[in-house]
XYZ file of C-alpha atoms in Angstrom:
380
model
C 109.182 101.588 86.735
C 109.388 102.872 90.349
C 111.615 105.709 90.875
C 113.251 105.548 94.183
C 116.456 104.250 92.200
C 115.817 106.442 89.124
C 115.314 109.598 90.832
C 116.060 109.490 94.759
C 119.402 108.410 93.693
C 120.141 111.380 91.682
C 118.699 113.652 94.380
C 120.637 112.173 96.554
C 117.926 110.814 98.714
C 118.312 106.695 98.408
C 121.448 104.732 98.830
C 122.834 102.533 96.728
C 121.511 99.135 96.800
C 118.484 100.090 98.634
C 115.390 97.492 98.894
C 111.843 99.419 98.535
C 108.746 97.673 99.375
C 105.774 96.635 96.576
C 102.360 96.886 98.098
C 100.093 95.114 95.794
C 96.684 96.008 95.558
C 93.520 93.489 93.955
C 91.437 94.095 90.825
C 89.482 97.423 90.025
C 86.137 96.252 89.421
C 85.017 100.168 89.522
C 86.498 103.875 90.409
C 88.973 102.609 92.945
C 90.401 105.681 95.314
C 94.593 104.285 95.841
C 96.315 106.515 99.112
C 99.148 103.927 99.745
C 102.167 105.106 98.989
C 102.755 102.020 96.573
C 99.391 100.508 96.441
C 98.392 99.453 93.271
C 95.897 97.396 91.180
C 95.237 95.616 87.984
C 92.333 96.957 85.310
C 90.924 95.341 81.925
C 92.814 92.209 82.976
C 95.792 93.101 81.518
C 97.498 96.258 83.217
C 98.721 97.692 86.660
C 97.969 100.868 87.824
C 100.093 102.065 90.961
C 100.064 104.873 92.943
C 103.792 105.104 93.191
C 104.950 108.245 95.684
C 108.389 107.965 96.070
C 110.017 111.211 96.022
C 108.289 112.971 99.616
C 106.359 111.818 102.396
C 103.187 114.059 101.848
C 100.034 112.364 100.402
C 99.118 111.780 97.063
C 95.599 110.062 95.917
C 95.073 108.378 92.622
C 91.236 107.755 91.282
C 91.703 104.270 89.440
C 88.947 103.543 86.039
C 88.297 100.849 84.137
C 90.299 102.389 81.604
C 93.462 104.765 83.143
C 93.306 106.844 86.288
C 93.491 110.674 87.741
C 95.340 112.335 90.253
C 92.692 113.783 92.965
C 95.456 114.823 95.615
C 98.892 115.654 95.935
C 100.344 117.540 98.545
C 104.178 116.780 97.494
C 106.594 119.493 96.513
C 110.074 119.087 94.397
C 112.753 121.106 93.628
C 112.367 121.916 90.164
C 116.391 121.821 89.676
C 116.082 117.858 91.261
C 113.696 114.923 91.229
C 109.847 114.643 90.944
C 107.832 113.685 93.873
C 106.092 110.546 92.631
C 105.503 108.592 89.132
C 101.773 107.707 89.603
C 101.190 105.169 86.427
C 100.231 102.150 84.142
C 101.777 99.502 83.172
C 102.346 96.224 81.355
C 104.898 93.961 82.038
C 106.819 93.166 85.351
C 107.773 96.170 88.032
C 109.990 95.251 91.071
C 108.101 91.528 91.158
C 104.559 92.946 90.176
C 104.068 91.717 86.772
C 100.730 92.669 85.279
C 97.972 89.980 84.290
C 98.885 87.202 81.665
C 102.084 89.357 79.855
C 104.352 88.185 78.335
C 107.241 90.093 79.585
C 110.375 90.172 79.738
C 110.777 89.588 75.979
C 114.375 89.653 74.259
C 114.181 92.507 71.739
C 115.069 90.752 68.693
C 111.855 88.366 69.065
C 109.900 91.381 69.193
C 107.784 92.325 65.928
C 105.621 95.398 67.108
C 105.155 97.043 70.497
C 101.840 98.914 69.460
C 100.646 101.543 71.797
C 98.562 104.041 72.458
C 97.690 107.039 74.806
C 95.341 109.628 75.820
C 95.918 112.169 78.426
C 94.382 114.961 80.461
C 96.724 117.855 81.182
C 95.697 120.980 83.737
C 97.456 124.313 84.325
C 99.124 125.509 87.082
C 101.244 122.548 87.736
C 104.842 121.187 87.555
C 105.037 117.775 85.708
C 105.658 115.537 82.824
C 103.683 113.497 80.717
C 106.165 110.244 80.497
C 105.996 106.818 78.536
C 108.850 105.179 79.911
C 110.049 101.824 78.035
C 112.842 99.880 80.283
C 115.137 97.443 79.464
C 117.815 94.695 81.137
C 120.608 92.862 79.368
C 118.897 90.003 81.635
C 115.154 89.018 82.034
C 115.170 91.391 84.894
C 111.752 90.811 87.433
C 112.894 92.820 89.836
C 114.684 96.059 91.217
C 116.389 98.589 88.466
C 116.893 98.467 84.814
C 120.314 99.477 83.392
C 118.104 101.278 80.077
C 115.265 103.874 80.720
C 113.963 105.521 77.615
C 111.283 108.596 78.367
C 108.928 109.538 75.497
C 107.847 113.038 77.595
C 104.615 113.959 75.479
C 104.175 117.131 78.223
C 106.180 119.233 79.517
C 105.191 122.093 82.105
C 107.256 124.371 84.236
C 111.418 124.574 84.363
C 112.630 120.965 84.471
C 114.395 118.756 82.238
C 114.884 115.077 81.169
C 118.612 113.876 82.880
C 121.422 114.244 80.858
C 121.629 116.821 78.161
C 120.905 116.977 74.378
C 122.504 115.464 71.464
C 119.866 116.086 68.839
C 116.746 115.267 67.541
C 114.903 112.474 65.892
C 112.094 112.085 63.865
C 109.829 109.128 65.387
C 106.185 108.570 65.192
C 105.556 110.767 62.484
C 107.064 113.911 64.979
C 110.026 115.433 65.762
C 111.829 114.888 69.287
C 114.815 116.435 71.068
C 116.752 113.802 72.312
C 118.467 114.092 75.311
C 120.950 111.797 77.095
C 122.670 110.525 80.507
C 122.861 108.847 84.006
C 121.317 109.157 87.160
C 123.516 107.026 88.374
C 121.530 103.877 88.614
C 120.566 103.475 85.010
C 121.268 105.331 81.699
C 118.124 107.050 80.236
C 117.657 108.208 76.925
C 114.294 110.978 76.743
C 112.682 111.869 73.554
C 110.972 115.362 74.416
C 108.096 116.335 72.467
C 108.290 120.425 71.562
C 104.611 121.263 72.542
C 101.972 118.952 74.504
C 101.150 115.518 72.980
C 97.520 114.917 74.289
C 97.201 111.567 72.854
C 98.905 109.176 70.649
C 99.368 105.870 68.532
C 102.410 104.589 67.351
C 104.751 101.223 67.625
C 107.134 101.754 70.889
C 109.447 99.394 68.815
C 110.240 102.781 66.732
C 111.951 104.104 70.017
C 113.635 101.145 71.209
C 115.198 100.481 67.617
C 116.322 104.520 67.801
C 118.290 104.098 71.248
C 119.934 100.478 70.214
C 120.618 102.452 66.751
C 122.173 104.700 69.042
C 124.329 102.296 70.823
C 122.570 102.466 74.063
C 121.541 98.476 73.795
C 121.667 95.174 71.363
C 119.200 93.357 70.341
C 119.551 90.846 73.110
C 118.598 93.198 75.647
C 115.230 92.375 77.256
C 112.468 94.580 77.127
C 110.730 94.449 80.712
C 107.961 96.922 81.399
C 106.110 99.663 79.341
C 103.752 101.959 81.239
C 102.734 106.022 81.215
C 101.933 108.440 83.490
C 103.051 111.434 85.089
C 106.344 113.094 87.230
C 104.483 115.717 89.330
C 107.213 118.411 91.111
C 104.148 120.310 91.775
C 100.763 120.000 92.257
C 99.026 117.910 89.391
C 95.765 117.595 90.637
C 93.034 116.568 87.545
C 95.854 114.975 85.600
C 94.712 111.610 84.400
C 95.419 108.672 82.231
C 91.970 108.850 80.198
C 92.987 105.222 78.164
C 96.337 103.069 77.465
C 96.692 100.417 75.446
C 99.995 98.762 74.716
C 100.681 94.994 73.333
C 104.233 93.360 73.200
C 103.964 90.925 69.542
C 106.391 88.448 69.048
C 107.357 86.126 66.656
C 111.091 87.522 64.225
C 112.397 90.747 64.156
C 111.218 93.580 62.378
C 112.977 94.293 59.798
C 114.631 97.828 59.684
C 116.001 97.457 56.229
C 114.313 95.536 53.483
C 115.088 91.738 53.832
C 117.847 90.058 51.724
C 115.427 88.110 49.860
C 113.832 90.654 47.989
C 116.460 93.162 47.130
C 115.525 96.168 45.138
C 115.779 95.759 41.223
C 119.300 97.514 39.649
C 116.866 99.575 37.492
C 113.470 101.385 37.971
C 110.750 98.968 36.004
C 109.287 101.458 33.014
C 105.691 103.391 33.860
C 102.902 100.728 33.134
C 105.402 97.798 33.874
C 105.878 97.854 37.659
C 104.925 94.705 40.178
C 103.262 96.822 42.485
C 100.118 99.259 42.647
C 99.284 101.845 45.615
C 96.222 103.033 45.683
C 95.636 106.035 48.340
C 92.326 107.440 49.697
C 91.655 110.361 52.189
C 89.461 112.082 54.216
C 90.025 115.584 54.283
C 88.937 118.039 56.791
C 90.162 122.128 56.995
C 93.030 121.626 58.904
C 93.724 117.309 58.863
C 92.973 114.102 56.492
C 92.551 110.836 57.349
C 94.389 108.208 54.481
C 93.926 104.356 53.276
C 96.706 103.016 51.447
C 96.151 100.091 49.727
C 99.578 97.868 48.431
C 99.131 95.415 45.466
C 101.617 92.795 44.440
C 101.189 93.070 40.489
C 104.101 91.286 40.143
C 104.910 87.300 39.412
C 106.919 86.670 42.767
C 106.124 86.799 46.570
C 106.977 90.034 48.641
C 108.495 89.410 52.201
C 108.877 92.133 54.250
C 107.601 95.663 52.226
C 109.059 99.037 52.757
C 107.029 101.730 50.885
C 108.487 105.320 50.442
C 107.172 108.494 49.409
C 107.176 112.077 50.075
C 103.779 113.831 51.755
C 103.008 117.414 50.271
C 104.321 120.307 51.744
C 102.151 121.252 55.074
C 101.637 117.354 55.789
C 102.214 116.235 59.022
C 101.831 112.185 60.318
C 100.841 112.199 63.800
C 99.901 108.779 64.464
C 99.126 105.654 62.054
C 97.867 101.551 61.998
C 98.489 98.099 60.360
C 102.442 99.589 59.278
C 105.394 101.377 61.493
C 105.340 105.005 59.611
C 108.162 107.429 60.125
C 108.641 110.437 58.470
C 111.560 112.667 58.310
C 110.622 116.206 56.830
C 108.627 115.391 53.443
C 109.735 111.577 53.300
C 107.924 109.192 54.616
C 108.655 105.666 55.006
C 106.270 102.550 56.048
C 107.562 99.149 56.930
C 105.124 96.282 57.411
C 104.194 94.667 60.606
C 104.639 91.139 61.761
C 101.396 89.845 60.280
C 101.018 91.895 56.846
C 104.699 91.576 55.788
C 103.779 88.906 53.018
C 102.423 89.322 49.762
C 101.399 86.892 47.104
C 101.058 87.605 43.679
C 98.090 89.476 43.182
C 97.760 90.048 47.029
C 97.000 93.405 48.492
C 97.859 94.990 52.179
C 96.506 98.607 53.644
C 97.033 100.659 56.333
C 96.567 103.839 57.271
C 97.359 107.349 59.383
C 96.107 110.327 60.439
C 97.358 114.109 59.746
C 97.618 117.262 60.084
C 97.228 119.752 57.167
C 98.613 123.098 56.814
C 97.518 124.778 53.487
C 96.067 123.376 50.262
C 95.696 119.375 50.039
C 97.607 117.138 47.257
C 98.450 113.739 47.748
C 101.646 111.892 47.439
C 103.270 112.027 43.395
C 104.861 108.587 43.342
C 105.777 105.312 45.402
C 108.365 103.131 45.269
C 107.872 99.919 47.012
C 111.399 97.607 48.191
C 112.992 100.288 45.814
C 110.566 99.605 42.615
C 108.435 102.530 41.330
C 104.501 101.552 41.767
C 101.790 102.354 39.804
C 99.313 105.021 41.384
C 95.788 103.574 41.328
């Protein structure tokens, strides 16, 4: 989202209720070189990339790809103890009027299934910024101007700045651990999830995130979910930064569940080895320091699965750091993966997979035991 409101605002720089000006660029066909202070463009037919320098009236230069963009100037320089100069970034979804091609945003939250995304980034040295994935949201179907929620996934950190607010703990999201931190700028509330070291790229369901901060009280369900789009806050310098890919789809169609649905409550007792209705069968790929793993989900029982939550606990050393086809969390050795919008039904005899990648620190083992909607599985 642009940050005159965000950030001016809490250095003091933009008065309330002020009206900034969009400057809408065409369609990057190839490298396109954006000066403009808000100039911006559309790639892949899908997402907006905007040059976005609202924090200081020296230049700034964006390189726009078919696939992300790079900084190749910026002259601006913040205060480290107040706002960035600029949010340079990509988006999907709808901006202060500039939606991006064919989304279908703003979306209430409880009709959203998945928000998958991904990210790759390239980080330099010598410079003052953060890496940021910023998710908004609007108790309203908000086109235009501010959102009342901002939540910041910073991936990067770099030099002595901090998210607004201060911290009230962590959280374990996307198969990683996050400091959470907390407050107003006095425009909008923001909740930031700061990574501990630098994030280069990653995979995971934004939904994870926005289910964390209405778990935290922070929205409802019929909040609207308006824009999702990374980048970078440069304070200083920032040259050779760059957006190497995003992807991010919005999927709607019933909430996902965060709990296993009523329907299919867990059994009073654990079914006897040999006797359970489901089977998990998991294969790796294992490398010196990382694996790669397939799990495969059978229904072996005589009744229809909807909605799955699988839980087990990953080997000591065993660290998730981004996953497909299932929304994994993991919280020290537990693990748990819920199903996604499409793969959340299984007929007797029907199987589901999906998969992760991680780290590996030690000797490899795999998991002991599953236990699928609270029934023990057999391991295939």
């Amino acid at each position: 989202m642009k940050r005159p409101l965000r950030a001016l605002a809490a250095a003091g720089l933009l008065a309330a209720g002020a009206i900034v000006a969009v400057a809408l660029g065409g369609t990057a066909s190839a490298d396109t070189q954006i000066c403009e202070q808000y100039g911006s463009t559309t790639i892949g037919g899908k997402y907006v990339v905007q040059n976005n320098r609202w924090g200081t009236s020296a230049q700034q230069c964006i390189n726009v790809t078919s696939t992300g963009f790079s900084i190749t100037r910026q002259d601006g320089v913040g205060s480290t103890s107040g706002a960035p100069v600029s949010y340079p970034s990509i988006f999907v979804g709808c901006h202060y009027t500039n939606c991006s091609p064919g989304t279908n945003l703003p979306v209430q939250v409880k009709n959203i299934s998945s928000a998958p995304g991904s990210i790759s980034y390239n980080y330099v040295s010598g410079a003052i910024y953060d890496a940021a994935y910023d998710i908004w949201l609007d108790p309203s179907p908000k086109k235009d101007g501010v959102n009342q929620m901002e939540i910041m996934i910073w991936l990067n950190r770099q030099g002595p700045i901090q998210p607004i607010g201060s911290p009230v703990g962590n959280a374990s999201i996307a198969g990683r651990t996050w400091e959470v931190w907390r407050g107003s700028n006095g425009s909008n509330n923001v909740i930031s999830y700061v990574a501990p070291s630098a994030i280069p790229s990653l995979s995971f369901d934004a939904m994870a995130f926005i289910n964390d901060t209405k778990n935290r009280g922070a929205i409802t369900s019929d909040w609207y979910l308006t824009s999702i789009q990374a980048g970078f806050e440069p304070w200083q310098g920032g040259v050779g930064l760059a957006v190497n890919s995003f992807s991010q789809s919005v999927n709607t169609g019933g909430t996902t569940p965060t709990t296993p649905p009523a329907t299919t409550p867990p059994p009073a007792t654990t079914p006897p080895p040999g006797n359970a209705a489901c089977s998990v069968k998991y294969t790796t790929n294992v490398w010196n320091n990382g694996f790669t793993a397939d799990v495969t989900i059978t229904n072996t029982g005589s009744s229809t699965v909807n909605g799955w939550t699988l839980n087990y606990n990953l080997p000591s050393g065993q660290t998730i750091t981004n996953s497909w086809n299932a929304t994994v969390t993991q919280s020290g050795s537990a693990v748990t993966a819920r199903n996604l919008s499409y793969n959340g039904t299984l007929a007797p005899g029907a199987s589901t997979s999906f998969g992760y990648q991680a780290t590996l620190n030690g000797a490899f083992s795999t998991p002991n035991s599953f236990t699928l909607n609270g029934s023990t599985c057999t391991k295939v």
